[in-house]
PDB file of C-alpha atoms in Angstrom:
ATOM      1  CA  MET A 275       0.000   0.000   0.000  1.00  0.00           C
ATOM      2  CA  ILE A 276       2.959   2.300   0.598  1.00  0.00           C
ATOM      3  CA  ALA A 277       4.357   1.526  -2.852  1.00  0.00           C
ATOM      4  CA  ASP A 278       1.051   1.688  -4.738  1.00  0.00           C
ATOM      5  CA  ASP A 279      -1.344   4.594  -4.154  1.00  0.00           C
ATOM      6  CA  ALA A 280      -4.060   2.881  -6.204  1.00  0.00           C
ATOM      7  CA  VAL A 281      -4.093  -0.115  -3.862  1.00  0.00           C
ATOM      8  CA  ALA A 282      -4.140   2.190  -0.823  1.00  0.00           C
ATOM      9  CA  ASP A 283      -7.021   4.211  -2.325  1.00  0.00           C
ATOM     10  CA  ASP A 284      -8.946   0.991  -2.948  1.00  0.00           C
ATOM     11  CA  VAL A 285      -8.440  -0.280   0.595  1.00  0.00           C
ATOM     12  CA  VAL A 286      -9.540   3.026   2.132  1.00  0.00           C
ATOM     13  CA  PHE A 287     -12.582   3.016  -0.178  1.00  0.00           C
ATOM     14  CA  LEU A 288     -13.479  -0.535   0.856  1.00  0.00           C
ATOM     15  CA  VAL A 289     -13.116   0.286   4.556  1.00  0.00           C
ATOM     16  CA  ALA A 290     -15.214   3.461   4.184  1.00  0.00           C
ATOM     17  CA  ALA A 291     -17.927   1.648   2.198  1.00  0.00           C
ATOM     18  CA  ALA A 292     -18.047  -1.343   4.549  1.00  0.00           C
ATOM     19  CA  LEU A 293     -18.102   0.893   7.620  1.00  0.00           C
ATOM     20  CA  ARG A 294     -20.923   2.951   6.103  1.00  0.00           C
ATOM     21  CA  GLY A 295     -22.792  -0.297   5.461  1.00  0.00           C
ATOM     22  CA  ARG A 296     -22.321  -1.392   9.067  1.00  0.00           C
ATOM     23  CA  CYS A 297     -23.146   1.969  10.641  1.00  0.00           C
ATOM     24  CA  MET A 298     -25.824   3.187   8.202  1.00  0.00           C
ATOM     25  CA  PRO A 299     -27.311   0.136   6.481  1.00  0.00           C
ATOM     26  CA  SER A 300     -29.821   2.236   4.533  1.00  0.00           C
ATOM     27  CA  ARG A 301     -26.895   4.178   2.977  1.00  0.00           C
ATOM     28  CA  ALA A 302     -24.693   1.126   2.393  1.00  0.00           C
ATOM     29  CA  HIS A 303     -24.682   1.372  -1.392  1.00  0.00           C
ATOM     30  CA  ASP A 304     -24.120   5.124  -1.791  1.00  0.00           C
ATOM     31  CA  LEU A 305     -20.312   5.040  -2.071  1.00  0.00           C
ATOM     32  CA  PRO A 306     -20.192   2.154  -4.580  1.00  0.00           C
ATOM     33  CA  ARG A 307     -23.001   3.682  -6.661  1.00  0.00           C
ATOM     34  CA  MET A 308     -21.252   7.063  -6.768  1.00  0.00           C
ATOM     35  CA  ALA A 309     -17.977   5.348  -7.671  1.00  0.00           C
ATOM     36  CA  VAL A 310     -19.721   3.819 -10.676  1.00  0.00           C
ATOM     37  CA  LEU A 311     -21.485   7.075 -11.654  1.00  0.00           C
ATOM     38  CA  ALA A 312     -18.254   9.093 -11.450  1.00  0.00           C
ATOM     39  CA  HIS A 313     -16.197   6.386 -13.186  1.00  0.00           C
ATOM     40  CA  VAL A 314     -13.792   6.309 -10.237  1.00  0.00           C
ATOM     41  CA  PRO A 315     -11.094   3.671 -10.851  1.00  0.00           C
ATOM     42  CA  ALA A 316     -12.063   1.851  -7.646  1.00  0.00           C
ATOM     43  CA  LEU A 317     -11.153  -1.799  -7.295  1.00  0.00           C
ATOM     44  CA  VAL A 318      -8.908  -1.989 -10.345  1.00  0.00           C
ATOM     45  CA  ALA A 319      -5.636  -1.942  -8.390  1.00  0.00           C
ATOM     46  CA  GLY A 320      -3.790  -5.126  -7.524  1.00  0.00           C
ATOM     47  CA  GLY A 321      -5.509  -7.047 -10.303  1.00  0.00           C
ATOM     48  CA  GLY A 322      -2.446  -8.969 -11.468  1.00  0.00           C
ATOM     49  CA  ASP A 323      -2.531 -12.390 -13.122  1.00  0.00           C
ATOM     50  CA  GLY A 324      -2.727 -15.852 -11.643  1.00  0.00           C
ATOM     51  CA  GLY A 325      -2.812 -16.780  -7.970  1.00  0.00           C
ATOM     52  CA  THR A 326      -1.286 -13.516  -6.777  1.00  0.00           C
ATOM     53  CA  SER A 327      -4.441 -11.602  -7.613  1.00  0.00           C
ATOM     54  CA  GLU A 328      -6.630 -14.031  -5.668  1.00  0.00           C
ATOM     55  CA  ASP A 329      -4.224 -13.915  -2.713  1.00  0.00           C
ATOM     56  CA  VAL A 330      -4.287 -10.114  -2.742  1.00  0.00           C
ATOM     57  CA  ARG A 331      -8.099 -10.055  -2.844  1.00  0.00           C
ATOM     58  CA  HIS A 332      -8.311 -12.497   0.056  1.00  0.00           C
ATOM     59  CA  ASP A 333      -5.784 -10.541   2.139  1.00  0.00           C
ATOM     60  CA  VAL A 334      -7.565  -7.260   1.437  1.00  0.00           C
ATOM     61  CA  THR A 335     -10.923  -8.773   2.399  1.00  0.00           C
ATOM     62  CA  VAL A 336      -9.529 -10.037   5.703  1.00  0.00           C
ATOM     63  CA  VAL A 337      -7.897  -6.682   6.495  1.00  0.00           C
ATOM     64  CA  VAL A 338     -10.999  -4.668   5.561  1.00  0.00           C
ATOM     65  CA  ASN A 339     -13.334  -6.874   7.607  1.00  0.00           C
ATOM     66  CA  ASP A 340     -10.985  -6.710  10.592  1.00  0.00           C
ATOM     67  CA  ARG A 341     -10.629  -2.912  10.454  1.00  0.00           C
ATOM     68  CA  VAL A 342     -14.381  -2.368  10.023  1.00  0.00           C
ATOM     69  CA  ARG A 343     -15.174  -4.594  13.016  1.00  0.00           C
ATOM     70  CA  GLN A 344     -12.779  -2.545  15.164  1.00  0.00           C
ATOM     71  CA  ALA A 345     -13.829   0.897  13.918  1.00  0.00           C
ATOM     72  CA  SER A 346     -16.208   3.232  15.685  1.00  0.00           C
ATOM     73  CA  CYS A 347     -19.146   4.614  13.750  1.00  0.00           C
ATOM     74  CA  THR A 348     -18.589   8.100  15.155  1.00  0.00           C
ATOM     75  CA  SER A 349     -14.802   8.565  15.226  1.00  0.00           C
ATOM     76  CA  PRO A 350     -12.130   8.957  12.580  1.00  0.00           C
ATOM     77  CA  VAL A 351     -10.614   5.696  11.369  1.00  0.00           C
ATOM     78  CA  ILE A 352      -6.906   5.107  11.736  1.00  0.00           C
ATOM     79  CA  LEU A 353      -5.722   2.340   9.447  1.00  0.00           C
ATOM     80  CA  HIS A 354      -2.507   0.599  10.458  1.00  0.00           C
ATOM     81  CA  ILE A 355      -1.698  -2.052   7.884  1.00  0.00           C
ATOM     82  CA  GLY A 356       1.900  -3.147   7.999  1.00  0.00           C
ATOM     83  CA  ASP A 357       3.995   0.002   7.594  1.00  0.00           C
ATOM     84  CA  TYR A 358       1.075   1.877   6.034  1.00  0.00           C
ATOM     85  CA  THR A 359      -0.870   4.330   8.204  1.00  0.00           C
ATOM     86  CA  ARG A 360      -3.764   6.470   7.082  1.00  0.00           C
ATOM     87  CA  SER A 361      -6.338   8.392   9.060  1.00  0.00           C
ATOM     88  CA  PHE A 362      -9.667   9.509   7.625  1.00  0.00           C
ATOM     89  CA  ASP A 363     -13.084  10.622   8.814  1.00  0.00           C
ATOM     90  CA  PRO A 364     -15.759   8.385   7.232  1.00  0.00           C
ATOM     91  CA  GLU A 365     -18.362  11.177   7.248  1.00  0.00           C
ATOM     92  CA  ALA A 366     -16.024  13.671   5.590  1.00  0.00           C
ATOM     93  CA  TYR A 367     -14.956  10.956   3.135  1.00  0.00           C
ATOM     94  CA  ALA A 368     -18.590  10.354   2.129  1.00  0.00           C
ATOM     95  CA  ALA A 369     -19.409  14.074   1.974  1.00  0.00           C
ATOM     96  CA  ALA A 370     -16.474  14.752  -0.360  1.00  0.00           C
ATOM     97  CA  PHE A 371     -16.813  11.568  -2.415  1.00  0.00           C
ATOM     98  CA  PRO A 372     -15.845  10.932  -5.214  1.00  0.00           C
ATOM     99  CA  ASP A 373     -12.974  13.435  -4.841  1.00  0.00           C
ATOM    100  CA  SER A 374     -12.051  11.886  -1.499  1.00  0.00           C
ATOM    101  CA  TYR A 375     -11.267   8.605  -3.253  1.00  0.00           C
ATOM    102  CA  PHE A 376      -8.075  10.255  -4.507  1.00  0.00           C
ATOM    103  CA  ASP A 377      -7.478  12.177  -1.264  1.00  0.00           C
ATOM    104  CA  PRO A 378      -9.034  10.326   1.721  1.00  0.00           C
ATOM    105  CA  GLY A 379      -7.934  13.054   4.123  1.00  0.00           C
ATOM    106  CA  LEU A 380      -9.907  15.690   2.202  1.00  0.00           C
ATOM    107  CA  SER A 381     -11.640  17.805   4.810  1.00  0.00           C
ATOM    108  CA  VAL A 382     -13.232  20.412   2.549  1.00  0.00           C
ATOM    109  CA  VAL A 383     -16.296  19.407   0.578  1.00  0.00           C
ATOM    110  CA  PRO A 384     -15.831  20.455  -3.052  1.00  0.00           C
ATOM    111  CA  ALA A 385     -18.081  23.333  -4.078  1.00  0.00           C
ATOM    112  CA  GLU A 386     -19.845  21.246  -6.714  1.00  0.00           C
ATOM    113  CA  PHE A 387     -21.565  19.185  -4.013  1.00  0.00           C
ATOM    114  CA  LYS A 388     -21.605  21.446  -1.013  1.00  0.00           C
ATOM    115  CA  HIS A 389     -24.992  21.223   0.748  1.00  0.00           C
ATOM    116  CA  VAL A 390     -25.971  18.195  -1.360  1.00  0.00           C
ATOM    117  CA  PRO A 391     -25.560  14.962   0.613  1.00  0.00           C
ATOM    118  CA  LEU A 392     -24.177  11.873  -1.069  1.00  0.00           C
ATOM    119  CA  ASP A 393     -27.507  10.028  -0.986  1.00  0.00           C
ATOM    120  CA  ARG A 394     -29.172  12.850  -2.961  1.00  0.00           C
ATOM    121  CA  ARG A 395     -26.301  13.102  -5.458  1.00  0.00           C
ATOM    122  CA  VAL A 396     -26.454   9.361  -6.099  1.00  0.00           C
ATOM    123  CA  THR A 397     -30.157   9.458  -6.966  1.00  0.00           C
ATOM    124  CA  ASP A 398     -30.024  12.702  -8.966  1.00  0.00           C
ATOM    125  CA  SER A 399     -30.203  11.850 -12.682  1.00  0.00           C
ATOM    126  CA  CYS A 400     -28.181  14.984 -13.458  1.00  0.00           C
ATOM    127  CA  THR A 401     -25.206  13.535 -11.564  1.00  0.00           C
ATOM    128  CA  SER A 402     -24.884  10.776 -14.143  1.00  0.00           C
ATOM    129  CA  VAL A 403     -25.026  13.398 -16.936  1.00  0.00           C
ATOM    130  CA  ALA A 404     -22.248  15.486 -15.344  1.00  0.00           C
ATOM    131  CA  TYR A 405     -19.952  12.520 -14.765  1.00  0.00           C
ATOM    132  CA  ALA A 406     -20.732  10.974 -18.149  1.00  0.00           C
ATOM    133  CA  MET A 407     -19.383  14.173 -19.707  1.00  0.00           C
ATOM    134  CA  LEU A 408     -16.468  14.611 -17.287  1.00  0.00           C
ATOM    135  CA  PRO A 409     -15.640  11.287 -15.601  1.00  0.00           C
ATOM    136  CA  LEU A 410     -12.901  10.832 -13.018  1.00  0.00           C
ATOM    137  CA  ASP A 411     -11.581   7.676 -14.672  1.00  0.00           C
ATOM    138  CA  SER A 412      -8.232   8.824 -16.012  1.00  0.00           C
ATOM    139  CA  PRO A 413      -5.502  10.987 -14.541  1.00  0.00           C
ATOM    140  CA  ARG A 414      -5.231  14.485 -15.902  1.00  0.00           C
ATOM    141  CA  ALA A 415      -3.021  17.465 -15.239  1.00  0.00           C
ATOM    142  CA  TRP A 416      -3.674  18.988 -11.811  1.00  0.00           C
ATOM    143  CA  GLN A 417      -4.698  22.214 -13.528  1.00  0.00           C
ATOM    144  CA  CYS A 418      -7.735  20.404 -14.953  1.00  0.00           C
ATOM    145  CA  ALA A 419      -9.227  19.435 -11.584  1.00  0.00           C
ATOM    146  CA  GLY A 420     -10.734  22.851 -10.858  1.00  0.00           C
ATOM    147  CA  LEU A 421     -11.806  23.448 -14.459  1.00  0.00           C
ATOM    148  CA  ARG A 422     -13.546  20.085 -14.634  1.00  0.00           C
ATOM    149  CA  ALA A 423     -15.201  20.527 -11.221  1.00  0.00           C
ATOM    150  CA  ASN A 424     -16.536  23.950 -12.257  1.00  0.00           C
ATOM    151  CA  ALA A 425     -17.731  22.489 -15.549  1.00  0.00           C
ATOM    152  CA  ARG A 426     -19.522  19.650 -13.718  1.00  0.00           C
ATOM    153  CA  SER A 427     -21.233  22.244 -11.503  1.00  0.00           C
ATOM    154  CA  THR A 428     -22.375  24.115 -14.592  1.00  0.00           C
ATOM    155  CA  ILE A 429     -23.613  20.895 -16.199  1.00  0.00           C
ATOM    156  CA  LEU A 430     -25.610  20.109 -13.061  1.00  0.00           C
ATOM    157  CA  ARG A 431     -27.074  23.609 -13.099  1.00  0.00           C
ATOM    158  CA  LEU A 432     -27.983  23.303 -16.806  1.00  0.00           C
ATOM    159  CA  CYS A 433     -29.516  19.900 -16.223  1.00  0.00           C
ATOM    160  CA  HIS A 434     -31.632  21.202 -13.326  1.00  0.00           C
ATOM    161  CA  THR A 435     -32.805  24.324 -15.184  1.00  0.00           C
ATOM    162  CA  GLU A 436     -36.529  24.103 -15.711  1.00  0.00           C
ATOM    163  CA  GLY A 437     -37.896  25.019 -19.081  1.00  0.00           C
ATOM    164  CA  THR A 438     -34.717  24.144 -20.955  1.00  0.00           C
ATOM    165  CA  SER A 439     -35.258  21.599 -23.670  1.00  0.00           C
ATOM    166  CA  PRO A 440     -32.922  18.590 -23.722  1.00  0.00           C
ATOM    167  CA  GLU A 441     -31.548  19.793 -27.054  1.00  0.00           C
ATOM    168  CA  GLN A 442     -30.722  23.233 -25.623  1.00  0.00           C
ATOM    169  CA  ALA A 443     -29.089  21.723 -22.546  1.00  0.00           C
ATOM    170  CA  ALA A 444     -27.075  19.295 -24.684  1.00  0.00           C
ATOM    171  CA  GLY A 445     -25.895  22.165 -26.884  1.00  0.00           C
ATOM    172  CA  HIS A 446     -24.863  24.253 -23.858  1.00  0.00           C
ATOM    173  CA  ILE A 447     -23.064  21.261 -22.322  1.00  0.00           C
ATOM    174  CA  GLN A 448     -21.207  20.506 -25.556  1.00  0.00           C
ATOM    175  CA  HIS A 449     -20.193  24.174 -25.849  1.00  0.00           C
ATOM    176  CA  LEU A 450     -18.966  24.120 -22.249  1.00  0.00           C
ATOM    177  CA  ILE A 451     -16.887  20.964 -22.788  1.00  0.00           C
ATOM    178  CA  SER A 452     -15.402  22.224 -26.048  1.00  0.00           C
ATOM    179  CA  GLY A 453     -14.381  25.434 -24.237  1.00  0.00           C
ATOM    180  CA  LEU A 454     -12.091  23.470 -21.901  1.00  0.00           C
ATOM    181  CA  PRO A 455      -8.428  23.035 -22.873  1.00  0.00           C
ATOM    182  CA  ALA A 456      -8.050  19.873 -24.959  1.00  0.00           C
ATOM    183  CA  THR A 457      -6.045  18.106 -22.232  1.00  0.00           C
ATOM    184  CA  CYS A 458      -8.896  18.677 -19.760  1.00  0.00           C
ATOM    185  CA  GLN A 459     -11.709  17.487 -22.017  1.00  0.00           C
TER     186      GLN A 459
END
């Protein structure tokens, strides 16, 4: 986990999702559903060939189950796995998800989903439109993060605008995307 950030991100995600399932069963599927909507590269790390992959999956499952059993539903989680240590607040993680997948210690909720809880974002059909246009699936230059987040906010606003025809909204969205630098599209 120290050598591979993707594996560490996956383990933190699994712990956060499993803990949410244990502590808030009615919200158990919010993190995985948002990961799918946002095209977050969750659970693709450590997927090598042969027996190693199965061993890794088994070890991760054991570690995640153990950490979730020990964790409090109301306190930050401190993961100690071998030499790897990470602390995160499950509520802050969920509030800032999917951005928190890449930065589990994120304590500031991104502006694009401030005041909109995860359970509402997951069920909002406009969320899937915004992330279909600007998914989080591939790494981009750090300069793109803010541009893409602002563009997603605008897409959500366009999608929620009453009286706008789907054709108008699609045209505005396409214009917005084409206005981004090519490397950020």
